[in-house]
mmCIF file of C-alpha atoms in Angstrom:
data_model
loop_
_atom_site.group_PDB
_atom_site.id
_atom_site.type_symbol
_atom_site.label_atom_id
_atom_site.label_comp_id
_atom_site.label_asym_id
_atom_site.label_seq_id
_atom_site.Cartn_x
_atom_site.Cartn_y
_atom_site.Cartn_z
ATOM 1 C CA MET A 184 -23.269 -25.139 -29.887
ATOM 2 C CA VAL A 185 -20.401 -22.934 -28.650
ATOM 3 C CA SER A 186 -20.407 -19.474 -29.869
ATOM 4 C CA PRO A 187 -17.229 -18.034 -31.524
ATOM 5 C CA ARG A 188 -17.132 -15.479 -28.649
ATOM 6 C CA ALA A 189 -17.159 -18.351 -26.117
ATOM 7 C CA GLU A 190 -14.371 -20.140 -28.110
ATOM 8 C CA GLU A 191 -12.300 -16.953 -28.132
ATOM 9 C CA ILE A 192 -12.452 -16.497 -24.367
ATOM 10 C CA ALA A 193 -11.702 -20.120 -23.678
ATOM 11 C CA SER A 194 -8.606 -19.980 -26.022
ATOM 12 C CA ASN A 195 -7.506 -16.758 -24.282
ATOM 13 C CA LEU A 196 -7.789 -18.287 -20.830
ATOM 14 C CA GLY A 197 -5.851 -21.246 -22.045
ATOM 15 C CA THR A 198 -3.059 -19.010 -23.361
ATOM 16 C CA VAL A 199 -2.975 -16.987 -19.926
ATOM 17 C CA ARG A 200 -2.732 -20.346 -18.016
ATOM 18 C CA ASP A 201 0.053 -21.730 -20.206
ATOM 19 C CA ARG A 202 2.132 -18.421 -19.827
ATOM 20 C CA LEU A 203 1.409 -18.390 -16.132
ATOM 21 C CA ALA A 204 2.634 -22.034 -15.785
ATOM 22 C CA ASP A 205 5.784 -21.109 -17.853
ATOM 23 C CA ALA A 206 6.550 -18.227 -15.568
ATOM 24 C CA ALA A 207 6.194 -20.272 -12.525
ATOM 25 C CA ALA A 208 8.302 -23.058 -13.896
ATOM 26 C CA ALA A 209 11.074 -20.754 -14.733
ATOM 27 C CA VAL A 210 11.547 -19.971 -10.964
ATOM 28 C CA GLY A 211 10.753 -23.420 -9.709
ATOM 29 C CA ARG A 212 7.182 -22.644 -8.571
ATOM 30 C CA ASP A 213 3.984 -24.635 -8.880
ATOM 31 C CA ALA A 214 1.529 -22.821 -11.094
ATOM 32 C CA ALA A 215 -1.223 -24.241 -8.836
ATOM 33 C CA ASP A 216 -0.072 -21.870 -6.112
ATOM 34 C CA VAL A 217 -1.105 -18.850 -8.259
ATOM 35 C CA ARG A 218 -4.864 -17.838 -8.340
ATOM 36 C CA LEU A 219 -5.985 -16.405 -11.621
ATOM 37 C CA ILE A 220 -8.445 -13.611 -10.934
ATOM 38 C CA VAL A 221 -10.523 -12.992 -14.143
ATOM 39 C CA VAL A 222 -11.280 -9.270 -14.103
ATOM 40 C CA THR A 223 -14.855 -8.608 -15.402
ATOM 41 C CA LYS A 224 -15.009 -4.714 -15.306
ATOM 42 C CA THR A 225 -17.569 -3.643 -18.004
ATOM 43 C CA VAL A 226 -17.839 -7.184 -19.263
ATOM 44 C CA PRO A 227 -21.411 -8.307 -20.080
ATOM 45 C CA VAL A 228 -22.943 -11.134 -18.166
ATOM 46 C CA PRO A 229 -23.025 -13.634 -21.052
ATOM 47 C CA ALA A 230 -19.137 -13.262 -21.572
ATOM 48 C CA ILE A 231 -18.645 -13.808 -17.899
ATOM 49 C CA ARG A 232 -20.682 -16.993 -18.052
ATOM 50 C CA ASP A 233 -18.465 -18.098 -21.006
ATOM 51 C CA ALA A 234 -15.417 -17.501 -18.873
ATOM 52 C CA ILE A 235 -16.872 -19.554 -15.979
ATOM 53 C CA ALA A 236 -17.641 -22.293 -18.415
ATOM 54 C CA ALA A 237 -14.044 -22.283 -19.436
ATOM 55 C CA GLY A 238 -12.865 -22.715 -15.987
ATOM 56 C CA ALA A 239 -12.631 -19.300 -14.270
ATOM 57 C CA GLU A 240 -13.216 -19.705 -10.587
ATOM 58 C CA ASP A 241 -12.410 -16.189 -9.368
ATOM 59 C CA LEU A 242 -13.687 -12.975 -10.713
ATOM 60 C CA GLY A 243 -12.605 -9.498 -9.954
ATOM 61 C CA GLU A 244 -14.836 -6.416 -10.143
ATOM 62 C CA ASN A 245 -13.884 -2.770 -9.873
ATOM 63 C CA TYR A 246 -17.189 -1.049 -9.561
ATOM 64 C CA VAL A 247 -19.546 -1.669 -6.588
ATOM 65 C CA ALA A 248 -22.655 -1.196 -8.861
ATOM 66 C CA GLU A 249 -21.486 -3.936 -11.447
ATOM 67 C CA LEU A 250 -20.666 -6.355 -8.560
ATOM 68 C CA ARG A 251 -24.031 -5.944 -6.982
ATOM 69 C CA GLU A 252 -25.845 -6.447 -10.381
ATOM 70 C CA LYS A 253 -23.573 -9.353 -11.780
ATOM 71 C CA ARG A 254 -23.201 -11.587 -8.706
ATOM 72 C CA PRO A 255 -27.065 -12.362 -8.311
ATOM 73 C CA ALA A 256 -27.501 -12.452 -12.164
ATOM 74 C CA ILE A 257 -24.834 -15.094 -12.652
ATOM 75 C CA ASP A 258 -25.506 -16.951 -9.539
ATOM 76 C CA ALA A 259 -22.504 -19.354 -9.656
ATOM 77 C CA PRO A 260 -22.120 -20.723 -6.061
ATOM 78 C CA ASN A 261 -18.476 -22.140 -6.774
ATOM 79 C CA VAL A 262 -17.151 -18.782 -8.025
ATOM 80 C CA ARG A 263 -15.356 -16.338 -5.624
ATOM 81 C CA TRP A 264 -15.944 -12.668 -6.187
ATOM 82 C CA HIS A 265 -13.069 -10.178 -5.435
ATOM 83 C CA TYR A 266 -13.536 -6.526 -5.171
ATOM 84 C CA ILE A 267 -10.596 -4.776 -6.672
ATOM 85 C CA GLY A 268 -11.806 -1.203 -6.977
ATOM 86 C CA ALA A 269 -11.051 1.628 -4.541
ATOM 87 C CA LEU A 270 -12.782 0.870 -1.227
ATOM 88 C CA GLN A 271 -14.761 3.935 -0.160
ATOM 89 C CA SER A 272 -16.510 4.522 3.223
ATOM 90 C CA SER A 273 -19.606 5.523 1.329
ATOM 91 C CA THR A 274 -19.947 2.143 -0.402
ATOM 92 C CA ALA A 275 -18.119 -0.225 1.784
ATOM 93 C CA HIS A 276 -21.205 -1.697 3.268
ATOM 94 C CA HIS A 277 -22.470 -2.634 -0.263
ATOM 95 C CA VAL A 278 -19.078 -4.297 -0.958
ATOM 96 C CA ALA A 279 -19.448 -6.275 2.270
ATOM 97 C CA ASP A 280 -22.827 -7.656 1.140
ATOM 98 C CA VAL A 281 -21.553 -9.186 -2.100
ATOM 99 C CA ALA A 282 -17.839 -9.665 -2.176
ATOM 100 C CA ASP A 283 -15.906 -12.821 -0.851
ATOM 101 C CA VAL A 284 -12.479 -11.155 -0.980
ATOM 102 C CA VAL A 285 -11.672 -7.365 -0.739
ATOM 103 C CA GLN A 286 -8.356 -6.607 -2.182
ATOM 104 C CA THR A 287 -8.274 -2.736 -1.700
ATOM 105 C CA VAL A 288 -8.425 -2.192 2.078
ATOM 106 C CA ALA A 289 -6.658 1.075 2.880
ATOM 107 C CA GLY A 290 -8.419 3.844 4.793
ATOM 108 C CA GLU A 291 -9.582 3.138 8.388
ATOM 109 C CA ARG A 292 -13.098 4.315 8.007
ATOM 110 C CA ALA A 293 -13.837 2.225 5.019
ATOM 111 C CA ALA A 294 -12.268 -0.761 6.604
ATOM 112 C CA ARG A 295 -14.388 -0.375 9.785
ATOM 113 C CA ARG A 296 -17.512 0.059 7.704
ATOM 114 C CA LEU A 297 -16.787 -3.050 5.651
ATOM 115 C CA ALA A 298 -16.056 -5.074 8.956
ATOM 116 C CA GLY A 299 -19.202 -3.795 10.641
ATOM 117 C CA ARG A 300 -21.445 -4.764 7.810
ATOM 118 C CA ALA A 301 -19.921 -8.188 7.395
ATOM 119 C CA ALA A 302 -20.122 -8.789 11.138
ATOM 120 C CA ARG A 303 -23.795 -7.791 11.152
ATOM 121 C CA ASP A 304 -24.641 -10.130 8.246
ATOM 122 C CA GLY A 305 -22.687 -13.102 9.823
ATOM 123 C CA ARG A 306 -20.099 -13.006 6.989
ATOM 124 C CA THR A 307 -16.268 -13.245 7.103
ATOM 125 C CA LEU A 308 -14.454 -11.572 4.386
ATOM 126 C CA ASP A 309 -10.786 -12.167 3.350
ATOM 127 C CA ALA A 310 -8.999 -8.905 3.016
ATOM 128 C CA LEU A 311 -5.749 -7.649 1.305
ATOM 129 C CA ILE A 312 -4.255 -4.163 2.127
ATOM 130 C CA GLU A 313 -3.604 -2.153 -1.066
ATOM 131 C CA VAL A 314 -0.230 -0.650 -1.182
ATOM 132 C CA ASP A 315 0.542 2.468 -3.280
ATOM 133 C CA PHE A 316 4.254 2.930 -4.428
ATOM 134 C CA THR A 317 3.422 6.061 -6.461
ATOM 135 C CA GLY A 318 2.341 8.428 -3.716
ATOM 136 C CA GLY A 319 -0.648 9.447 -5.854
ATOM 137 C CA ARG A 320 -2.993 6.396 -6.184
ATOM 138 C CA ALA A 321 -5.390 4.743 -3.729
ATOM 139 C CA GLY A 322 -3.757 2.640 -1.159
ATOM 140 C CA VAL A 323 -1.366 2.993 1.860
ATOM 141 C CA ALA A 324 2.205 4.094 1.711
ATOM 142 C CA PRO A 325 4.678 1.260 2.140
ATOM 143 C CA GLU A 326 5.836 2.773 5.511
ATOM 144 C CA ASP A 327 2.182 2.667 6.781
ATOM 145 C CA VAL A 328 1.574 -0.991 5.909
ATOM 146 C CA PRO A 329 2.459 -2.393 9.499
ATOM 147 C CA ALA A 330 0.026 -0.121 11.266
ATOM 148 C CA THR A 331 -2.750 -0.698 8.777
ATOM 149 C CA ALA A 332 -2.195 -4.460 9.120
ATOM 150 C CA ASP A 333 -2.475 -4.203 12.928
ATOM 151 C CA LEU A 334 -5.765 -2.289 12.369
ATOM 152 C CA VAL A 335 -7.271 -4.662 9.776
ATOM 153 C CA ALA A 336 -6.256 -7.772 11.737
ATOM 154 C CA GLY A 337 -8.136 -6.506 14.834
ATOM 155 C CA LEU A 338 -11.433 -6.030 13.021
ATOM 156 C CA GLU A 339 -14.322 -8.460 13.506
ATOM 157 C CA ALA A 340 -15.554 -10.452 10.490
ATOM 158 C CA VAL A 341 -12.428 -9.559 8.413
ATOM 159 C CA ARG A 342 -9.342 -11.976 7.770
ATOM 160 C CA LEU A 343 -6.256 -10.216 6.782
ATOM 161 C CA ARG A 344 -4.759 -12.340 4.146
ATOM 162 C CA GLY A 345 -2.219 -10.423 2.134
ATOM 163 C CA LEU A 346 -1.059 -7.381 0.170
ATOM 164 C CA MET A 347 -2.094 -5.946 -3.237
ATOM 165 C CA THR A 348 -0.556 -3.496 -5.535
ATOM 166 C CA ILE A 349 -0.725 -1.959 -9.076
ATOM 167 C CA ALA A 350 2.872 -1.320 -10.171
ATOM 168 C CA PRO A 351 3.785 2.133 -11.163
ATOM 169 C CA GLN A 352 3.719 2.627 -14.894
ATOM 170 C CA THR A 353 6.989 1.399 -16.473
ATOM 171 C CA PRO A 354 8.271 1.198 -20.067
ATOM 172 C CA ASP A 355 7.902 -2.633 -20.084
ATOM 173 C CA ALA A 356 6.905 -5.489 -17.913
ATOM 174 C CA GLU A 357 10.437 -6.004 -16.568
ATOM 175 C CA GLY A 358 10.355 -2.474 -15.130
ATOM 176 C CA ALA A 359 7.619 -3.708 -12.722
ATOM 177 C CA ARG A 360 9.875 -6.259 -11.201
ATOM 178 C CA ARG A 361 11.365 -4.051 -8.533
ATOM 179 C CA TRP A 362 7.808 -3.027 -7.287
ATOM 180 C CA PHE A 363 6.629 -6.723 -7.133
ATOM 181 C CA ARG A 364 9.865 -7.690 -5.219
ATOM 182 C CA ARG A 365 9.174 -4.742 -2.734
ATOM 183 C CA LEU A 366 5.657 -5.950 -2.140
ATOM 184 C CA ARG A 367 6.983 -9.413 -1.379
ATOM 185 C CA GLU A 368 9.558 -7.939 1.068
ATOM 186 C CA LEU A 369 6.668 -6.111 2.898
ATOM 187 C CA ARG A 370 4.668 -9.225 3.033
ATOM 188 C CA ASP A 371 7.579 -11.159 4.440
ATOM 189 C CA ASP A 372 8.243 -8.571 7.095
ATOM 190 C CA LEU A 373 4.542 -8.513 8.071
ATOM 191 C CA ARG A 374 4.460 -12.286 8.721
ATOM 192 C CA GLU A 375 6.586 -12.004 11.715
ATOM 193 C CA ARG A 376 3.613 -10.262 13.508
ATOM 194 C CA HIS A 377 0.854 -11.584 11.254
ATOM 195 C CA PRO A 378 1.606 -15.128 9.946
ATOM 196 C CA ASP A 379 -1.542 -15.494 8.188
ATOM 197 C CA VAL A 380 -0.572 -12.847 5.668
ATOM 198 C CA LEU A 381 0.359 -15.070 2.755
ATOM 199 C CA ASP A 382 -1.100 -13.632 -0.460
ATOM 200 C CA LEU A 383 0.495 -11.265 -2.958
ATOM 201 C CA SER A 384 -2.065 -9.891 -5.488
ATOM 202 C CA MET A 385 0.101 -8.262 -8.181
ATOM 203 C CA GLY A 386 0.430 -8.459 -11.936
ATOM 204 C CA MET A 387 -2.071 -7.712 -14.722
ATOM 205 C CA SER A 388 -2.367 -8.582 -18.286
ATOM 206 C CA LEU A 389 0.906 -6.893 -19.316
ATOM 207 C CA ASP A 390 3.151 -7.845 -16.524
ATOM 208 C CA TYR A 391 1.610 -10.948 -14.613
ATOM 209 C CA GLN A 392 4.504 -13.292 -15.778
ATOM 210 C CA VAL A 393 7.069 -10.929 -14.003
ATOM 211 C CA ALA A 394 4.643 -10.881 -10.940
ATOM 212 C CA VAL A 395 4.532 -14.734 -10.888
ATOM 213 C CA GLN A 396 8.339 -14.900 -10.999
ATOM 214 C CA GLU A 397 8.373 -12.547 -8.010
ATOM 215 C CA GLY A 398 6.080 -14.497 -5.834
ATOM 216 C CA ALA A 399 2.423 -13.531 -6.765
ATOM 217 C CA THR A 400 -0.210 -15.821 -5.359
ATOM 218 C CA MET A 401 -2.888 -13.860 -7.268
ATOM 219 C CA VAL A 402 -2.823 -12.111 -10.669
ATOM 220 C CA ARG A 403 -5.607 -9.978 -11.941
ATOM 221 C CA ILE A 404 -6.186 -10.612 -15.719
ATOM 222 C CA GLY A 405 -8.958 -8.862 -17.818
ATOM 223 C CA THR A 406 -7.672 -7.591 -21.226
ATOM 224 C CA ALA A 407 -5.829 -10.782 -22.039
ATOM 225 C CA VAL A 408 -8.934 -12.801 -21.474
ATOM 226 C CA PHE A 409 -11.732 -10.462 -22.776
ATOM 227 C CA GLY A 410 -9.893 -8.116 -25.215
ATOM 228 C CA ALA A 411 -9.675 -4.338 -24.864
ATOM 229 C CA ARG A 412 -12.941 -2.922 -23.476
ATOM 230 C CA THR A 413 -14.476 0.482 -23.646
ATOM 231 C CA PRO A 414 -15.750 1.809 -20.379
ATOM 232 C CA PRO A 415 -19.397 2.789 -20.174
ATOM 233 C CA PRO A 416 -20.382 6.427 -19.968
ATOM 234 C CA GLY A 417 -19.679 7.958 -16.558
ATOM 235 C CA ARG A 418 -16.978 5.468 -15.648
#
């Protein structure tokens, strides 16, 4: 018997997929070209299992401790785990142990520690550079993206695959469009030197449709799937 909570999660996922498909169709894109990352920050394991049962194939975690706990507890071989929290040098080695994709590469020290641990363990991680358009968040400034890309591309056991951003706060979803377009332009410029840089991770529950219209290949959706969540103490 399917629980009411599982039915709600499955219904929410279906709604997100439908809206994503509509946004893609509006600009002549194939929705299959956009990967839906279901963000499981603070979500309990049973609810995550419900999302997987409803077809979620990519999960995103913000906290290293949760990622280290949840991946072995869920043990779903066909699921890809994305680390989407700030990558810090003090915990990058733990991220390398359990993530498949790291979307928040920025600082050199953390990037080198991530790569060193992955190489030691015989793993290869897909990596995205986090770009900060606000000047006050985690990530690299737009003008520093080329140099950071050269650095990351030269690391062993890391594949540079794209760029990621969180749009600056705007009054509505449409206000984020300029930032998503700017990220796409940065990606396109990078491809002259790094042709494998294809992915654009941008757009969350409130603005993912605009992100899809501007070329997102990954959208990170949590609230629209699981509902509003209260962070645990200390987060």
